[in-house]
Tab-separated table of N, CA, C and O in Angstrom:
chain	number	residue	atom	x	y	z
A	1	MET	N	8.403	-9.297	-4.588
A	1	MET	CA	8.774	-7.980	-4.099
A	1	MET	C	8.002	-7.684	-2.831
A	1	MET	O	6.858	-8.113	-2.693
A	2	LYS	N	8.613	-6.934	-1.966
A	2	LYS	CA	7.947	-6.506	-0.734
A	2	LYS	C	7.956	-4.984	-0.692
A	2	LYS	O	9.006	-4.357	-0.734
A	3	TYR	N	6.755	-4.424	-0.627
A	3	TYR	CA	6.595	-2.967	-0.560
A	3	TYR	C	6.211	-2.551	0.851
A	3	TYR	O	5.441	-3.237	1.522
A	4	ALA	N	6.720	-1.407	1.268
A	4	ALA	CA	6.292	-0.813	2.531
A	4	ALA	C	4.894	-0.230	2.329
A	4	ALA	O	4.603	0.357	1.288
A	5	ILE	N	4.034	-0.430	3.314
A	5	ILE	CA	2.708	0.182	3.288
A	5	ILE	C	2.576	1.102	4.491
A	5	ILE	O	3.203	0.876	5.522
A	6	VAL	N	1.775	2.133	4.330
A	6	VAL	CA	1.503	3.078	5.415
A	6	VAL	C	0.008	3.063	5.665
A	6	VAL	O	-0.776	3.237	4.732
A	7	ILE	N	-0.366	2.842	6.909
A	7	ILE	CA	-1.779	2.874	7.295
A	7	ILE	C	-1.934	3.969	8.341
A	7	ILE	O	-1.209	3.976	9.344
A	8	GLU	N	-2.857	4.874	8.087
A	8	GLU	CA	-3.064	6.015	8.980
A	8	GLU	C	-4.501	6.055	9.474
A	8	GLU	O	-5.431	5.770	8.721
A	9	LYS	N	-4.668	6.427	10.724
A	9	LYS	CA	-5.995	6.641	11.305
A	9	LYS	C	-6.520	7.964	10.786
A	9	LYS	O	-5.798	8.961	10.742
A	10	THR	N	-7.765	7.975	10.343
A	10	THR	CA	-8.409	9.207	9.894
A	10	THR	C	-9.580	9.510	10.829
A	10	THR	O	-9.875	8.730	11.732
A	11	CYS	N	-10.280	10.596	10.581
A	11	CYS	CA	-11.399	10.961	11.444
A	11	CYS	C	-12.578	9.998	11.311
A	11	CYS	O	-13.427	9.932	12.197
A	12	ASN	N	-12.615	9.225	10.225
A	12	ASN	CA	-13.738	8.304	10.057
A	12	ASN	C	-13.317	6.890	9.653
A	12	ASN	O	-14.090	6.150	9.065
A	13	GLY	N	-12.092	6.511	9.950
A	13	GLY	CA	-11.627	5.164	9.628
A	13	GLY	C	-10.128	5.125	9.453
A	13	GLY	O	-9.391	5.729	10.230
A	14	TYR	N	-9.686	4.444	8.401
A	14	TYR	CA	-8.261	4.279	8.123
A	14	TYR	C	-8.006	4.443	6.637
A	14	TYR	O	-8.834	4.069	5.812
A	15	SER	N	-6.852	4.998	6.319
A	15	SER	CA	-6.428	5.078	4.929
A	15	SER	C	-5.067	4.407	4.820
A	15	SER	O	-4.326	4.328	5.793
A	16	ALA	N	-4.761	3.921	3.635
A	16	ALA	CA	-3.498	3.232	3.411
A	16	ALA	C	-2.945	3.610	2.048
A	16	ALA	O	-3.697	3.892	1.119
A	17	TYR	N	-1.616	3.619	1.961
A	17	TYR	CA	-0.973	3.876	0.675
A	17	TYR	C	0.384	3.192	0.641
A	17	TYR	O	0.898	2.733	1.663
A	18	VAL	N	0.937	3.127	-0.566
A	18	VAL	CA	2.229	2.486	-0.792
A	18	VAL	C	3.152	3.557	-1.373
A	18	VAL	O	2.962	3.982	-2.513
A	19	PRO	N	4.152	4.015	-0.606
A	19	PRO	CA	5.016	5.099	-1.088
A	19	PRO	C	5.676	4.833	-2.434
A	19	PRO	O	5.851	5.753	-3.233
A	20	ASP	N	6.019	3.584	-2.717
A	20	ASP	CA	6.717	3.260	-3.949
A	20	ASP	C	5.803	3.021	-5.144
A	20	ASP	O	6.281	2.851	-6.265
A	21	VAL	N	4.492	2.994	-4.909
A	21	VAL	CA	3.541	2.740	-5.994
A	21	VAL	C	2.510	3.882	-6.000
A	21	VAL	O	1.432	3.756	-5.411
A	22	PRO	N	2.845	4.995	-6.645
A	22	PRO	CA	1.940	6.145	-6.655
A	22	PRO	C	0.548	5.768	-7.157
A	22	PRO	O	0.390	5.020	-8.113
A	23	GLY	N	-0.451	6.284	-6.460
A	23	GLY	CA	-1.836	6.038	-6.850
A	23	GLY	C	-2.434	4.781	-6.257
A	23	GLY	O	-3.621	4.529	-6.422
A	24	CYS	N	-1.641	4.005	-5.564
A	24	CYS	CA	-2.134	2.772	-4.954
A	24	CYS	C	-2.564	3.088	-3.520
A	24	CYS	O	-1.732	3.260	-2.630
A	25	VAL	N	-3.883	3.195	-3.337
A	25	VAL	CA	-4.435	3.617	-2.048
A	25	VAL	C	-5.633	2.759	-1.674
A	25	VAL	O	-6.211	2.070	-2.518
A	26	ALA	N	-6.008	2.827	-0.404
A	26	ALA	CA	-7.198	2.128	0.078
A	26	ALA	C	-7.742	2.895	1.281
A	26	ALA	O	-7.008	3.622	1.950
A	27	ALA	N	-9.017	2.697	1.561
A	27	ALA	CA	-9.657	3.300	2.727
A	27	ALA	C	-10.659	2.305	3.283
A	27	ALA	O	-11.283	1.550	2.523
A	28	ALA	N	-10.795	2.303	4.620
A	28	ALA	CA	-11.683	1.330	5.256
A	28	ALA	C	-12.098	1.822	6.634
A	28	ALA	O	-11.533	2.777	7.168
A	29	ASP	N	-13.065	1.132	7.204
A	29	ASP	CA	-13.541	1.458	8.543
A	29	ASP	C	-12.594	0.978	9.634
A	29	ASP	O	-12.493	1.588	10.690
A	30	THR	N	-11.900	-0.146	9.378
A	30	THR	CA	-11.011	-0.715	10.393
A	30	THR	C	-9.588	-0.819	9.849
A	30	THR	O	-9.373	-0.864	8.630
A	31	ARG	N	-8.634	-0.899	10.758
A	31	ARG	CA	-7.239	-1.049	10.374
A	31	ARG	C	-7.034	-2.368	9.633
A	31	ARG	O	-6.316	-2.431	8.638
A	32	GLU	N	-7.653	-3.411	10.129
A	32	GLU	CA	-7.497	-4.727	9.524
A	32	GLU	C	-8.013	-4.730	8.078
A	32	GLU	O	-7.394	-5.300	7.184
A	33	GLU	N	-9.166	-4.096	7.879
A	33	GLU	CA	-9.736	-4.026	6.538
A	33	GLU	C	-8.846	-3.190	5.611
A	33	GLU	O	-8.627	-3.555	4.454
A	34	ALA	N	-8.314	-2.089	6.126
A	34	ALA	CA	-7.408	-1.253	5.326
A	34	ALA	C	-6.170	-2.044	4.936
A	34	ALA	O	-5.706	-1.971	3.794
A	35	ASP	N	-5.653	-2.828	5.853
A	35	ASP	CA	-4.494	-3.666	5.580
A	35	ASP	C	-4.808	-4.672	4.472
A	35	ASP	O	-4.044	-4.827	3.516
A	36	ASP	N	-5.921	-5.347	4.584
A	36	ASP	CA	-6.325	-6.316	3.562
A	36	ASP	C	-6.507	-5.649	2.199
A	36	ASP	O	-6.037	-6.153	1.171
A	37	LEU	N	-7.187	-4.500	2.202
A	37	LEU	CA	-7.483	-3.818	0.942
A	37	LEU	C	-6.231	-3.292	0.246
A	37	LEU	O	-6.115	-3.379	-0.980
A	38	ILE	N	-5.276	-2.752	1.016
A	38	ILE	CA	-4.076	-2.212	0.370
A	38	ILE	C	-3.224	-3.339	-0.181
A	38	ILE	O	-2.619	-3.218	-1.241
A	39	ARG	N	-3.208	-4.483	0.486
A	39	ARG	CA	-2.457	-5.627	-0.036
A	39	ARG	C	-3.071	-6.113	-1.356
A	39	ARG	O	-2.356	-6.417	-2.310
A	40	GLU	N	-4.387	-6.154	-1.420
A	40	GLU	CA	-5.063	-6.517	-2.670
A	40	GLU	C	-4.801	-5.475	-3.755
A	40	GLU	O	-4.560	-5.817	-4.914
A	41	ALA	N	-4.850	-4.208	-3.360
A	41	ALA	CA	-4.643	-3.122	-4.322
A	41	ALA	C	-3.250	-3.183	-4.930
A	41	ALA	O	-3.089	-2.987	-6.148
A	42	VAL	N	-2.237	-3.454	-4.120
A	42	VAL	CA	-0.868	-3.537	-4.636
A	42	VAL	C	-0.758	-4.687	-5.641
A	42	VAL	O	-0.189	-4.528	-6.721
A	43	ALA	N	-1.291	-5.830	-5.282
A	43	ALA	CA	-1.228	-6.992	-6.173
A	43	ALA	C	-1.903	-6.684	-7.510
A	43	ALA	O	-1.350	-6.981	-8.581
A	44	HIS	N	-3.077	-6.076	-7.475
A	44	HIS	CA	-3.801	-5.744	-8.705
A	44	HIS	C	-3.072	-4.663	-9.510
A	44	HIS	O	-2.992	-4.738	-10.732
A	45	HIS	N	-2.556	-3.680	-8.810
A	45	HIS	CA	-1.856	-2.571	-9.470
A	45	HIS	C	-0.628	-3.096	-10.221
A	45	HIS	O	-0.416	-2.766	-11.392
A	46	VAL	N	0.166	-3.908	-9.550
A	46	VAL	CA	1.364	-4.465	-10.184
A	46	VAL	C	0.980	-5.377	-11.359
A	46	VAL	O	1.617	-5.336	-12.414
A	47	ALA	N	-0.055	-6.168	-11.184
A	47	ALA	CA	-0.510	-7.040	-12.277
A	47	ALA	C	-0.919	-6.222	-13.496
A	47	ALA	O	-0.596	-6.586	-14.639
A	48	LEU	N	-1.616	-5.118	-13.280
A	48	LEU	CA	-2.032	-4.260	-14.399
A	48	LEU	C	-0.835	-3.600	-15.074
A	48	LEU	O	-0.801	-3.477	-16.305
A	49	LEU	N	0.139	-3.162	-14.285
A	49	LEU	CA	1.340	-2.577	-14.879
A	49	LEU	C	2.017	-3.599	-15.796
A	49	LEU	O	2.390	-3.279	-16.927
A	50	ARG	N	2.154	-4.811	-15.307
A	50	ARG	CA	2.791	-5.866	-16.107
A	50	ARG	C	1.974	-6.175	-17.361
A	50	ARG	O	2.526	-6.354	-18.445
A	51	GLU	N	0.664	-6.241	-17.198
A	51	GLU	CA	-0.227	-6.547	-18.318
A	51	GLU	C	-0.094	-5.523	-19.443
A	51	GLU	O	-0.180	-5.854	-20.625
A	52	HIS	N	0.111	-4.263	-19.053
A	52	HIS	CA	0.214	-3.183	-20.032
A	52	HIS	C	1.657	-2.885	-20.435
A	52	HIS	O	1.919	-1.887	-21.127
A	53	GLY	N	2.584	-3.705	-19.985
A	53	GLY	CA	3.978	-3.512	-20.355
A	53	GLY	C	4.633	-2.309	-19.717
A	53	GLY	O	5.648	-1.810	-20.204
A	54	GLU	N	4.049	-1.814	-18.639
A	54	GLU	CA	4.594	-0.667	-17.923
A	54	GLU	C	5.644	-1.133	-16.920
A	54	GLU	O	5.577	-2.259	-16.419
A	55	PRO	N	6.594	-0.280	-16.579
A	55	PRO	CA	7.592	-0.673	-15.588
A	55	PRO	C	6.963	-0.801	-14.199
A	55	PRO	O	6.090	-0.012	-13.829
A	56	VAL	N	7.404	-1.801	-13.475
A	56	VAL	CA	6.938	-2.011	-12.102
A	56	VAL	C	7.969	-1.370	-11.173
A	56	VAL	O	9.155	-1.703	-11.243
A	57	PRO	N	7.536	-0.429	-10.321
A	57	PRO	CA	8.483	0.255	-9.436
A	57	PRO	C	9.184	-0.732	-8.491
A	57	PRO	O	8.561	-1.637	-7.948
A	58	GLU	N	10.477	-0.527	-8.340
A	58	GLU	CA	11.235	-1.322	-7.383
A	58	GLU	C	10.933	-0.812	-5.968
A	58	GLU	O	10.838	0.392	-5.750
A	59	PRO	N	10.796	-1.714	-5.016
A	59	PRO	CA	10.614	-1.283	-3.629
A	59	PRO	C	11.853	-0.526	-3.144
A	59	PRO	O	12.972	-1.006	-3.333
A	60	GLN	N	11.642	0.654	-2.590
A	60	GLN	CA	12.748	1.456	-2.088
A	60	GLN	C	12.478	2.013	-0.701
A	60	GLN	O	13.414	2.250	0.052
A	61	ALA	N	11.219	2.248	-0.383
A	61	ALA	CA	10.878	2.838	0.909
A	61	ALA	C	11.166	1.842	2.026
A	61	ALA	O	11.014	0.627	1.859
A	62	THR	N	11.588	2.339	3.143
A	62	THR	CA	11.790	1.522	4.326
A	62	THR	C	11.009	2.139	5.471
A	62	THR	O	10.580	3.298	5.399
A	63	THR	N	10.820	1.387	6.514
A	63	THR	CA	10.092	1.896	7.674
A	63	THR	C	10.952	1.756	8.914
A	63	THR	O	11.923	0.998	8.938
A	64	GLY	N	10.572	2.471	9.917
A	64	GLY	CA	11.261	2.412	11.194
A	64	GLY	C	10.405	3.075	12.240
A	64	GLY	O	9.389	3.696	11.926
A	65	LEU	N	10.803	2.920	13.459
A	65	LEU	CA	10.106	3.543	14.577
A	65	LEU	C	11.086	4.367	15.376
A	65	LEU	O	12.277	4.056	15.439
A	66	VAL	N	10.581	5.410	15.982
A	66	VAL	CA	11.393	6.222	16.878
A	66	VAL	C	10.696	6.253	18.220
A	66	VAL	O	9.476	6.412	18.302
A	67	GLU	N	11.438	6.029	19.251
A	67	GLU	CA	10.872	6.057	20.594
A	67	GLU	C	11.268	7.350	21.273
A	67	GLU	O	12.429	7.745	21.249
A	68	VAL	N	10.277	8.055	21.838
A	68	VAL	CA	10.564	9.309	22.540
A	68	VAL	C	10.007	9.271	23.945
A	68	VAL	O	9.132	8.531	24.263
């Protein structure tokens, strides 16, 4: 499965989340670290859902860019 991730600049680093996986978040000093951490978090989160017999959310969010 491929999930969309969102990485945002904050006042003291970067935060990341996965719209289709509520509660799956990460925070870091750099964008690269936030990217690495959210990818690890998604993998662990999905593994735990499966381990506990919980449903794994289907990827639904999409991304795009708008130029102005």
